[in-house]
Short mmCIF file of N, CA and C and ligand atoms in Angstrom, two decimals:
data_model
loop_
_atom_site.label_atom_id
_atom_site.label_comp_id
_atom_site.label_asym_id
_atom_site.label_seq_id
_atom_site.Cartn_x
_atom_site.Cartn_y
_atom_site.Cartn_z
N UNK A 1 55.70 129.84 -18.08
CA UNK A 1 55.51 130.04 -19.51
C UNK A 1 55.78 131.49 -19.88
N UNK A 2 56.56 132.06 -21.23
CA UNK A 2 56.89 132.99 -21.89
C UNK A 2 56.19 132.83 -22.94
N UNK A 3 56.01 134.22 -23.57
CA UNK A 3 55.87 134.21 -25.10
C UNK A 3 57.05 134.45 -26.12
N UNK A 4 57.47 134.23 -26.87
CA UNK A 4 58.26 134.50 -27.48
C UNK A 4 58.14 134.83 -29.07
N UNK A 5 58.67 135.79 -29.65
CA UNK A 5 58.66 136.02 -31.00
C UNK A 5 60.02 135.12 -31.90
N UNK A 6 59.64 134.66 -32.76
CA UNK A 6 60.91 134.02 -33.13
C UNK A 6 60.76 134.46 -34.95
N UNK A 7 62.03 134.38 -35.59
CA UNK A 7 61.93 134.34 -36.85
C UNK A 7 62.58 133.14 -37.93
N UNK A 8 61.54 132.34 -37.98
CA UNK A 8 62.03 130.92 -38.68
C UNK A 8 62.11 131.11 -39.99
N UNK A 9 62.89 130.86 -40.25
CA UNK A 9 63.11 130.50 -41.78
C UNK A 9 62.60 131.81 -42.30
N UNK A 10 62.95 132.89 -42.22
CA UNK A 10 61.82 133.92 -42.48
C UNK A 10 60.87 134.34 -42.40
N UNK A 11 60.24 133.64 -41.51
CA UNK A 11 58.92 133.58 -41.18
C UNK A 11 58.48 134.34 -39.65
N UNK A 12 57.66 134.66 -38.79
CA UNK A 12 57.22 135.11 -37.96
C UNK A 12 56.71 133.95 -37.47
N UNK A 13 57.18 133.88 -35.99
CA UNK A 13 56.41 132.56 -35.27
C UNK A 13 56.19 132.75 -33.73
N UNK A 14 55.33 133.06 -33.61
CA UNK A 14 55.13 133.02 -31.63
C UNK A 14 54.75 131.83 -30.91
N UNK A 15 55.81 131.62 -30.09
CA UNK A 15 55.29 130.41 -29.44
C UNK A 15 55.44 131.08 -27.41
N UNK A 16 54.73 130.16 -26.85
CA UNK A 16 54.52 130.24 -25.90
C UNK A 16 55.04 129.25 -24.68
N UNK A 17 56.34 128.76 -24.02
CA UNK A 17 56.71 127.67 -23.36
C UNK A 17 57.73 128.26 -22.71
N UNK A 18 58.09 127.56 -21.41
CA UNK A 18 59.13 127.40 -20.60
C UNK A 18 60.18 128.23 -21.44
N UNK A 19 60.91 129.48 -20.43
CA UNK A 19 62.41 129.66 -20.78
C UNK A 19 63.31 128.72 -20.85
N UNK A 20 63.13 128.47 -20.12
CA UNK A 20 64.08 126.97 -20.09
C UNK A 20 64.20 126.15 -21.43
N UNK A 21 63.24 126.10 -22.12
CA UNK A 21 62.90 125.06 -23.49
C UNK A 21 64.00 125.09 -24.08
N UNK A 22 65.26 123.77 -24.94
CA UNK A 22 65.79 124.10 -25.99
C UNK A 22 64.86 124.37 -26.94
N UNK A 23 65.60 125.63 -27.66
CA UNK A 23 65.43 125.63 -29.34
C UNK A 23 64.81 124.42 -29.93
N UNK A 24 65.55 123.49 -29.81
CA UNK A 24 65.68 122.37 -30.78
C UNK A 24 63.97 121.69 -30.29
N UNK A 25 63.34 121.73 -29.26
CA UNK A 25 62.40 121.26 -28.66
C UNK A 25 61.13 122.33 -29.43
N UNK A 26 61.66 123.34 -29.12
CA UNK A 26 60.51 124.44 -30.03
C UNK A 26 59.99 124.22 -31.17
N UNK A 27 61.21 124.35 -31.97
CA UNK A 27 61.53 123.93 -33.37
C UNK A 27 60.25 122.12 -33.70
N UNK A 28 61.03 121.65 -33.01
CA UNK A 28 60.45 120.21 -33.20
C UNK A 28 58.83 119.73 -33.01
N UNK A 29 58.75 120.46 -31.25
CA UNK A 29 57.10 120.27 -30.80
C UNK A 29 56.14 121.32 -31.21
N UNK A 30 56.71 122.34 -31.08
CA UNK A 30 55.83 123.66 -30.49
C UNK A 30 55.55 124.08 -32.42
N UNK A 31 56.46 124.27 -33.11
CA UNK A 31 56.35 124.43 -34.70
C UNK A 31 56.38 123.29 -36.02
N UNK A 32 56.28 121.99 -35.14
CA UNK A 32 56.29 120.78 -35.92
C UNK A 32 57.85 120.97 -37.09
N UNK A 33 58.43 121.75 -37.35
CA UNK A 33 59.61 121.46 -38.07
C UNK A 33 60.62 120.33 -37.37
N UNK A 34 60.39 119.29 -37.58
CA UNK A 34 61.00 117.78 -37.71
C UNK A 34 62.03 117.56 -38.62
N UNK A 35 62.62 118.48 -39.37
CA UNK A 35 64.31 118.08 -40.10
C UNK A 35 65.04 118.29 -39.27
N UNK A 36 65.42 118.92 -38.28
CA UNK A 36 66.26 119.13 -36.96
C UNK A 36 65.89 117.68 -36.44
N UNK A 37 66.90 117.14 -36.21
CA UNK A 37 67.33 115.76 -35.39
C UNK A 37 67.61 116.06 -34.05
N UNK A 38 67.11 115.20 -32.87
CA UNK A 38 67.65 115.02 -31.82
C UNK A 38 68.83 113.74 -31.68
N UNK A 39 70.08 114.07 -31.36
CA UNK A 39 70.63 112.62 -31.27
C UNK A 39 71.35 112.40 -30.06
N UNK A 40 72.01 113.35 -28.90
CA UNK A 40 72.68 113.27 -27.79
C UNK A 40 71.88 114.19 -26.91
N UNK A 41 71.92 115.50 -27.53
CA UNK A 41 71.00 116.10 -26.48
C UNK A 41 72.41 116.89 -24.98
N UNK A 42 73.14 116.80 -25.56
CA UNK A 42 74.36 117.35 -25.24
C UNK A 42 75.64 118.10 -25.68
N UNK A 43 75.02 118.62 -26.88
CA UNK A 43 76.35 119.45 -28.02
C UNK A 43 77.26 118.46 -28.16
N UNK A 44 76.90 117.43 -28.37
CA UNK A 44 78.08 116.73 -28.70
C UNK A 44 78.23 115.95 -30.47
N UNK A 45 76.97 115.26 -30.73
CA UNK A 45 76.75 115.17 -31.91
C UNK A 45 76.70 115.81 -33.40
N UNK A 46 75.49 116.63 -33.22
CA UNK A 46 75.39 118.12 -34.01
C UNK A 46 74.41 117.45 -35.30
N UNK A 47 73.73 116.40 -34.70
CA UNK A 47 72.17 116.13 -35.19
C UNK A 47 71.42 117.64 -35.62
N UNK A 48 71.55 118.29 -34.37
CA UNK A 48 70.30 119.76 -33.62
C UNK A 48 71.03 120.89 -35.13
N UNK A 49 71.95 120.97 -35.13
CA UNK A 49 72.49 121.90 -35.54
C UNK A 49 71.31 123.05 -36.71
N UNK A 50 71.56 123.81 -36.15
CA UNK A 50 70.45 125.22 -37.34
C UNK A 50 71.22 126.42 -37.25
N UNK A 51 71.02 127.02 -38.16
CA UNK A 51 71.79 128.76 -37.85
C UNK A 51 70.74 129.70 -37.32
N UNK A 52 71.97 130.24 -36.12
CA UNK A 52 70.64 131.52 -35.45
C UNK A 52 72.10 132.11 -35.63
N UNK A 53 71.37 133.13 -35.93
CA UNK A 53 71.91 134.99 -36.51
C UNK A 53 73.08 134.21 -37.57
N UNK A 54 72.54 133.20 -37.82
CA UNK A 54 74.02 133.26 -38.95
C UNK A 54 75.12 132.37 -38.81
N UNK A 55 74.89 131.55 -37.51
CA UNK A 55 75.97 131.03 -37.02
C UNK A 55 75.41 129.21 -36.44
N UNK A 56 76.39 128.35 -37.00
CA UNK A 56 76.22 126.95 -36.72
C UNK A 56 76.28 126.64 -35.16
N UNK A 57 74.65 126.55 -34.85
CA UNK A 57 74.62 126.60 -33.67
C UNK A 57 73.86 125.48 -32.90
N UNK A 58 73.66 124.23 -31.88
CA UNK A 58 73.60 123.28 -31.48
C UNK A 58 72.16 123.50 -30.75
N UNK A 59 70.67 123.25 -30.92
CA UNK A 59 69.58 123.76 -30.54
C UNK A 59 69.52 122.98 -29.54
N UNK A 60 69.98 121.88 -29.49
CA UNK A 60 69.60 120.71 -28.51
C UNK A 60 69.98 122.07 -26.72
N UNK A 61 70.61 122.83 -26.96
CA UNK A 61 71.42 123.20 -25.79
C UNK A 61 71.11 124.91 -25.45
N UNK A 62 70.59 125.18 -26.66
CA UNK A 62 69.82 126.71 -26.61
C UNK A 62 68.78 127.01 -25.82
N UNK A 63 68.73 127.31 -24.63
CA UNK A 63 67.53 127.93 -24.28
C UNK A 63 66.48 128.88 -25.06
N UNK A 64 65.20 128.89 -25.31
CA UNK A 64 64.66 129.85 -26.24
C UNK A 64 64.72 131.16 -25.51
N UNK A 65 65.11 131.08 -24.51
CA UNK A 65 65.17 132.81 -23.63
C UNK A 65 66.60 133.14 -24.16
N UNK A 66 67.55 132.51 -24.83
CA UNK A 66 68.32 133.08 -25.30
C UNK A 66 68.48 133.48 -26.62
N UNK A 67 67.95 133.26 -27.66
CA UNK A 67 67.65 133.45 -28.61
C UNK A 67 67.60 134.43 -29.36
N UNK A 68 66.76 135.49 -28.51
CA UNK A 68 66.30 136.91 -28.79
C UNK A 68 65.79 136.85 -30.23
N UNK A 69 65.99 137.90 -31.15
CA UNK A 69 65.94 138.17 -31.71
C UNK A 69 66.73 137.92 -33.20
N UNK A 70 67.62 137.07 -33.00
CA UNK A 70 68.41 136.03 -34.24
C UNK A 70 67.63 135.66 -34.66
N UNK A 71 67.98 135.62 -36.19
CA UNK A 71 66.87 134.50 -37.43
C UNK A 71 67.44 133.43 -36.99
N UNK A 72 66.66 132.21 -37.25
CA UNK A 72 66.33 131.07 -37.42
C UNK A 72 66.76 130.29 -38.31
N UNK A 73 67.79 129.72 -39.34
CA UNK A 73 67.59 129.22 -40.61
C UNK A 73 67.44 127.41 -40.24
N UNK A 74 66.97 126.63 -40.20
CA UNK A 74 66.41 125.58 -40.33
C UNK A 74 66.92 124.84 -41.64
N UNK A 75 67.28 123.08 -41.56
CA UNK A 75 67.32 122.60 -42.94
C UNK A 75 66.12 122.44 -44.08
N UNK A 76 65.08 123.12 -43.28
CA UNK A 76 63.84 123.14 -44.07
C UNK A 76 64.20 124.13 -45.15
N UNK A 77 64.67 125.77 -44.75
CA UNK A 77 65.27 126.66 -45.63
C UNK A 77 66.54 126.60 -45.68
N UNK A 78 67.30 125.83 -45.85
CA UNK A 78 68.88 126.15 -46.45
C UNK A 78 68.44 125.82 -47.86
N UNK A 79 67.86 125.21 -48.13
CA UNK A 79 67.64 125.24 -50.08
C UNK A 79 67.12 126.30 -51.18
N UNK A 80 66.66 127.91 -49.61
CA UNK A 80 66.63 128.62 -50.72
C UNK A 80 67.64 129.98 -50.15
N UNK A 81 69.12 129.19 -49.78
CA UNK A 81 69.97 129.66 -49.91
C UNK A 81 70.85 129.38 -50.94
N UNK A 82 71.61 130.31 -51.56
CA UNK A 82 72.53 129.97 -52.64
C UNK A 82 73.70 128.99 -52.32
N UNK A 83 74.19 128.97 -50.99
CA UNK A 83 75.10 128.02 -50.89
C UNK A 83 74.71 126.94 -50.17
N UNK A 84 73.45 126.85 -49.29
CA UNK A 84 72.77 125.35 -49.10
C UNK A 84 72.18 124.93 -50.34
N UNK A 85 71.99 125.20 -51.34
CA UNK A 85 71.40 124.68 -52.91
C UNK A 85 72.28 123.88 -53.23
N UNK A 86 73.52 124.38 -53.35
CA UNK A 86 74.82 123.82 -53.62
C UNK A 86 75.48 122.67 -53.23
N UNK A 87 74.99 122.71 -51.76
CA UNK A 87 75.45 121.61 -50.64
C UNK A 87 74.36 120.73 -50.69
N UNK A 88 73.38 121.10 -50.83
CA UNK A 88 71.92 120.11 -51.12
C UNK A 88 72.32 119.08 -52.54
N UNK A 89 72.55 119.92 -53.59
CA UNK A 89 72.34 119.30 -54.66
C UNK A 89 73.80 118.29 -54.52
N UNK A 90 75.15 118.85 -53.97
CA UNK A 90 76.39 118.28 -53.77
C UNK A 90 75.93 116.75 -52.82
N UNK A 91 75.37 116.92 -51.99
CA UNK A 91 74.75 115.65 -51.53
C UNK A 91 74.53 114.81 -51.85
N UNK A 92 73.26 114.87 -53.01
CA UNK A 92 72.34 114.13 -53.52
C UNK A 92 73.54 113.73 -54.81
N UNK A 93 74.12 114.52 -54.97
CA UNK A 93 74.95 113.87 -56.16
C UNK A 93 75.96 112.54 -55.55
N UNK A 94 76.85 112.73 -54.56
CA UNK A 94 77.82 112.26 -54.09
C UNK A 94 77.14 111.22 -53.21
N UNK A 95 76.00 110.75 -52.89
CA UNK A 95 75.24 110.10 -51.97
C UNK A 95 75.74 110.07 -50.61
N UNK A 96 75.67 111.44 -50.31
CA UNK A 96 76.22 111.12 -48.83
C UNK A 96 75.57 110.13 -47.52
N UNK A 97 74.35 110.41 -48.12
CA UNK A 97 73.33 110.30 -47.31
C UNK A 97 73.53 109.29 -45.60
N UNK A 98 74.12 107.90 -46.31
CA UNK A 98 74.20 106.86 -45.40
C UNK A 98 73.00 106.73 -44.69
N UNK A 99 72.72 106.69 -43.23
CA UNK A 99 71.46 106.29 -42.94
C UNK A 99 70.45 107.45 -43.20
N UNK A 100 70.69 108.79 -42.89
CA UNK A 100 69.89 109.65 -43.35
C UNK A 100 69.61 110.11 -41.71
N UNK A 101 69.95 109.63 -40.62
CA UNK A 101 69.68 110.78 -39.59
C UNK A 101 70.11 111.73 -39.31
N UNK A 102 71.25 112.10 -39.03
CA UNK A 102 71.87 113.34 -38.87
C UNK A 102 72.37 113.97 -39.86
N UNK A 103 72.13 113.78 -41.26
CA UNK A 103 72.59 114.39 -42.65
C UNK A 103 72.34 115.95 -42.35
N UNK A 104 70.86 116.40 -41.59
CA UNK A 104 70.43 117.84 -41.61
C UNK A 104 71.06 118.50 -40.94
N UNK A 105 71.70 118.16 -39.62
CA UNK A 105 72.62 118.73 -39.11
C UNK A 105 74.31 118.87 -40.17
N UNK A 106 74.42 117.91 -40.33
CA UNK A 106 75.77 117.96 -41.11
C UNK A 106 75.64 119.07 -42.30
N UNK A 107 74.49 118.55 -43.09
CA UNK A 107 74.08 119.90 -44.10
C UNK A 107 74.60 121.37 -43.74
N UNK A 108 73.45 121.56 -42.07
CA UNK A 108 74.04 123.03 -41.95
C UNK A 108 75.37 123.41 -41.39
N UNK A 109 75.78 122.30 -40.90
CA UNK A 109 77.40 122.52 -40.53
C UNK A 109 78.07 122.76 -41.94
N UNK A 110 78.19 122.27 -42.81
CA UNK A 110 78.68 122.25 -44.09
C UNK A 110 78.60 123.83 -44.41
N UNK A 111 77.12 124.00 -44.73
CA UNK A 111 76.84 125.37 -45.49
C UNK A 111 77.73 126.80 -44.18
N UNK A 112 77.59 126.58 -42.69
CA UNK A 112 78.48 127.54 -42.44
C UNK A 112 79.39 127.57 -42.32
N UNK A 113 80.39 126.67 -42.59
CA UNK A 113 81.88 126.46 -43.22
C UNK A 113 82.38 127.45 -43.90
N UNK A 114 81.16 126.71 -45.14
CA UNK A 114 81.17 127.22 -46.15
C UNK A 114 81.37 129.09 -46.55
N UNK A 115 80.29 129.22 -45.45
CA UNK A 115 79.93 130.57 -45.49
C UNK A 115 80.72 131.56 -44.79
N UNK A 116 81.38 131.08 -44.00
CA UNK A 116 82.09 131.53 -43.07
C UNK A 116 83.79 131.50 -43.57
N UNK A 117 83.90 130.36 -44.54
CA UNK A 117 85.43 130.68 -45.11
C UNK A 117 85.46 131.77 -45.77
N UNK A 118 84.34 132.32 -46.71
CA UNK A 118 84.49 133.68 -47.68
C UNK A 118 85.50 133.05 -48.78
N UNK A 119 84.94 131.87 -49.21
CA UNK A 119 85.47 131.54 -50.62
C UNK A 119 86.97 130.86 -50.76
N UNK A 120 87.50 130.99 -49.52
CA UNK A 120 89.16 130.05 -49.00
C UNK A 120 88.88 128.35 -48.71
N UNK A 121 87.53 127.90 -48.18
CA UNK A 121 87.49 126.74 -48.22
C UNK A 121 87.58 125.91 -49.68
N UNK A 122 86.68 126.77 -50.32
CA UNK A 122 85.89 126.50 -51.75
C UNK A 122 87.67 126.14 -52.87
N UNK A 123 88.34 127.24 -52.36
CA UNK A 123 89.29 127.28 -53.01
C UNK A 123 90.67 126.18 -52.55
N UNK A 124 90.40 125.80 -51.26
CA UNK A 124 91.22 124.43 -50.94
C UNK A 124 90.61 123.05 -51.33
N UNK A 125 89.44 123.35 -51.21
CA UNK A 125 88.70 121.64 -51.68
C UNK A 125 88.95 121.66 -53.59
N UNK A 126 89.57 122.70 -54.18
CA UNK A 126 89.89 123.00 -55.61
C UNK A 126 91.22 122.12 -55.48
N UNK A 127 91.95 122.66 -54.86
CA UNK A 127 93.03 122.18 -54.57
C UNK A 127 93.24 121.00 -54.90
N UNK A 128 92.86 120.42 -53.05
CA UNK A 128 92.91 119.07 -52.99
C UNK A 128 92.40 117.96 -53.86
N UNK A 129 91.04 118.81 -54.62
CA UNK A 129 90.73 117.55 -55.87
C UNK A 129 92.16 117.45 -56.60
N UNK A 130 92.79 118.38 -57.00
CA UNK A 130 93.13 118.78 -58.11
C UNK A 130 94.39 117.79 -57.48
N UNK A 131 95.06 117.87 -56.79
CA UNK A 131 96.27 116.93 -56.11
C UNK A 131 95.95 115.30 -55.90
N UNK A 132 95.04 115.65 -55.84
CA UNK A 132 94.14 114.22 -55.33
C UNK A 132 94.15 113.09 -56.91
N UNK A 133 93.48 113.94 -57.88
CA UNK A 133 93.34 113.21 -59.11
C UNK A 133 94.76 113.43 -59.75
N UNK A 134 96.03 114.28 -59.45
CA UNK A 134 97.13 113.69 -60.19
C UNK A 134 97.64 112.94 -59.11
N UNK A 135 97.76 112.69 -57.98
CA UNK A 135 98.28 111.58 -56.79
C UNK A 135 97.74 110.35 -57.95
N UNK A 136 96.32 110.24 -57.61
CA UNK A 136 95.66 108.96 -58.58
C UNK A 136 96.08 108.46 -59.91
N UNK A 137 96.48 109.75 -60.92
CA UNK A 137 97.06 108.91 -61.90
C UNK A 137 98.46 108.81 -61.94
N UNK A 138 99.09 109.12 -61.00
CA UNK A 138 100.30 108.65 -61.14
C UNK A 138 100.49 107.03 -60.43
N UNK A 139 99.50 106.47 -59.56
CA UNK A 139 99.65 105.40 -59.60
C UNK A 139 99.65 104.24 -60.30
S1 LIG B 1 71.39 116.52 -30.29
FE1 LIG B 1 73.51 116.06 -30.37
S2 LIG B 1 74.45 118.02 -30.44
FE2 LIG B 1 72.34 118.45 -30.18
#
């Protein structure tokens, strides 16, 4: 057993478990935050998915001894980000939902796309509507 300092969602959190522990296990048992999905348990799905330091990252596969000192962002807080608000509310509009298990992962995959194009994604999905709905009425 380790102690560890972690910073969730902005928050300050010490937990105490195995180096060894995924993230995603911390997250889930040790701090009860349950919007992180388990679904393979092998980086393969991207159920786990949360941002540490910023970056769309697979918890199922994180050791918490690696972690250090990266924030935490969780789908618990992407809604009081300006561009998970966006992707939240874009959701709920478009019903992505389908069964609703791995949506939280997909969420934060979405938002660091997003975040990570610097406004070039934003500006191709402009695009493609925009081609998309004259493709449509010209049929
Ligand atoms: S649980 Fe499937 S990628 Fe982590």
């Amino acid at each position: 057993m380790a102690t560890y300092q972690l910073t969730v969602v902005g928050q300050r959190k010490e937990v105490k478990v195995d180096p060894s522990t995924p993230l995603l296990w911390v997250l889930r048992e040790e701090l009860k935050m349950t919007g992180t999905k388990y679904g393979c348990g092998i980086s393969v799905c991207g159920a786990c998915t949360v941002h540490l330091g910023g970056v769309a990252t697979r918890s199922c596969v994180v050791p918490i001894s690696l972690v250090g000192n990266r924030p935490i962002v969780t789908i618990e807080g992407i809604g009081s980000d300006p561009v998970g608000r966006v992707v939240q509310e874009a959701w709920v509009e478009k019903d992505v939902v389908q069964c609703g298990y791995c949506q939280s992962g997909q969420i934060m995959s979405a938002c660091a796309l997003l975040k990570a194009s610097n406004g070039k994604l934003k500006l191709f999905l402009q695009a493609f509507s925009y081609h998309h709905h004259v493709s449509n009425d010209r049929a």
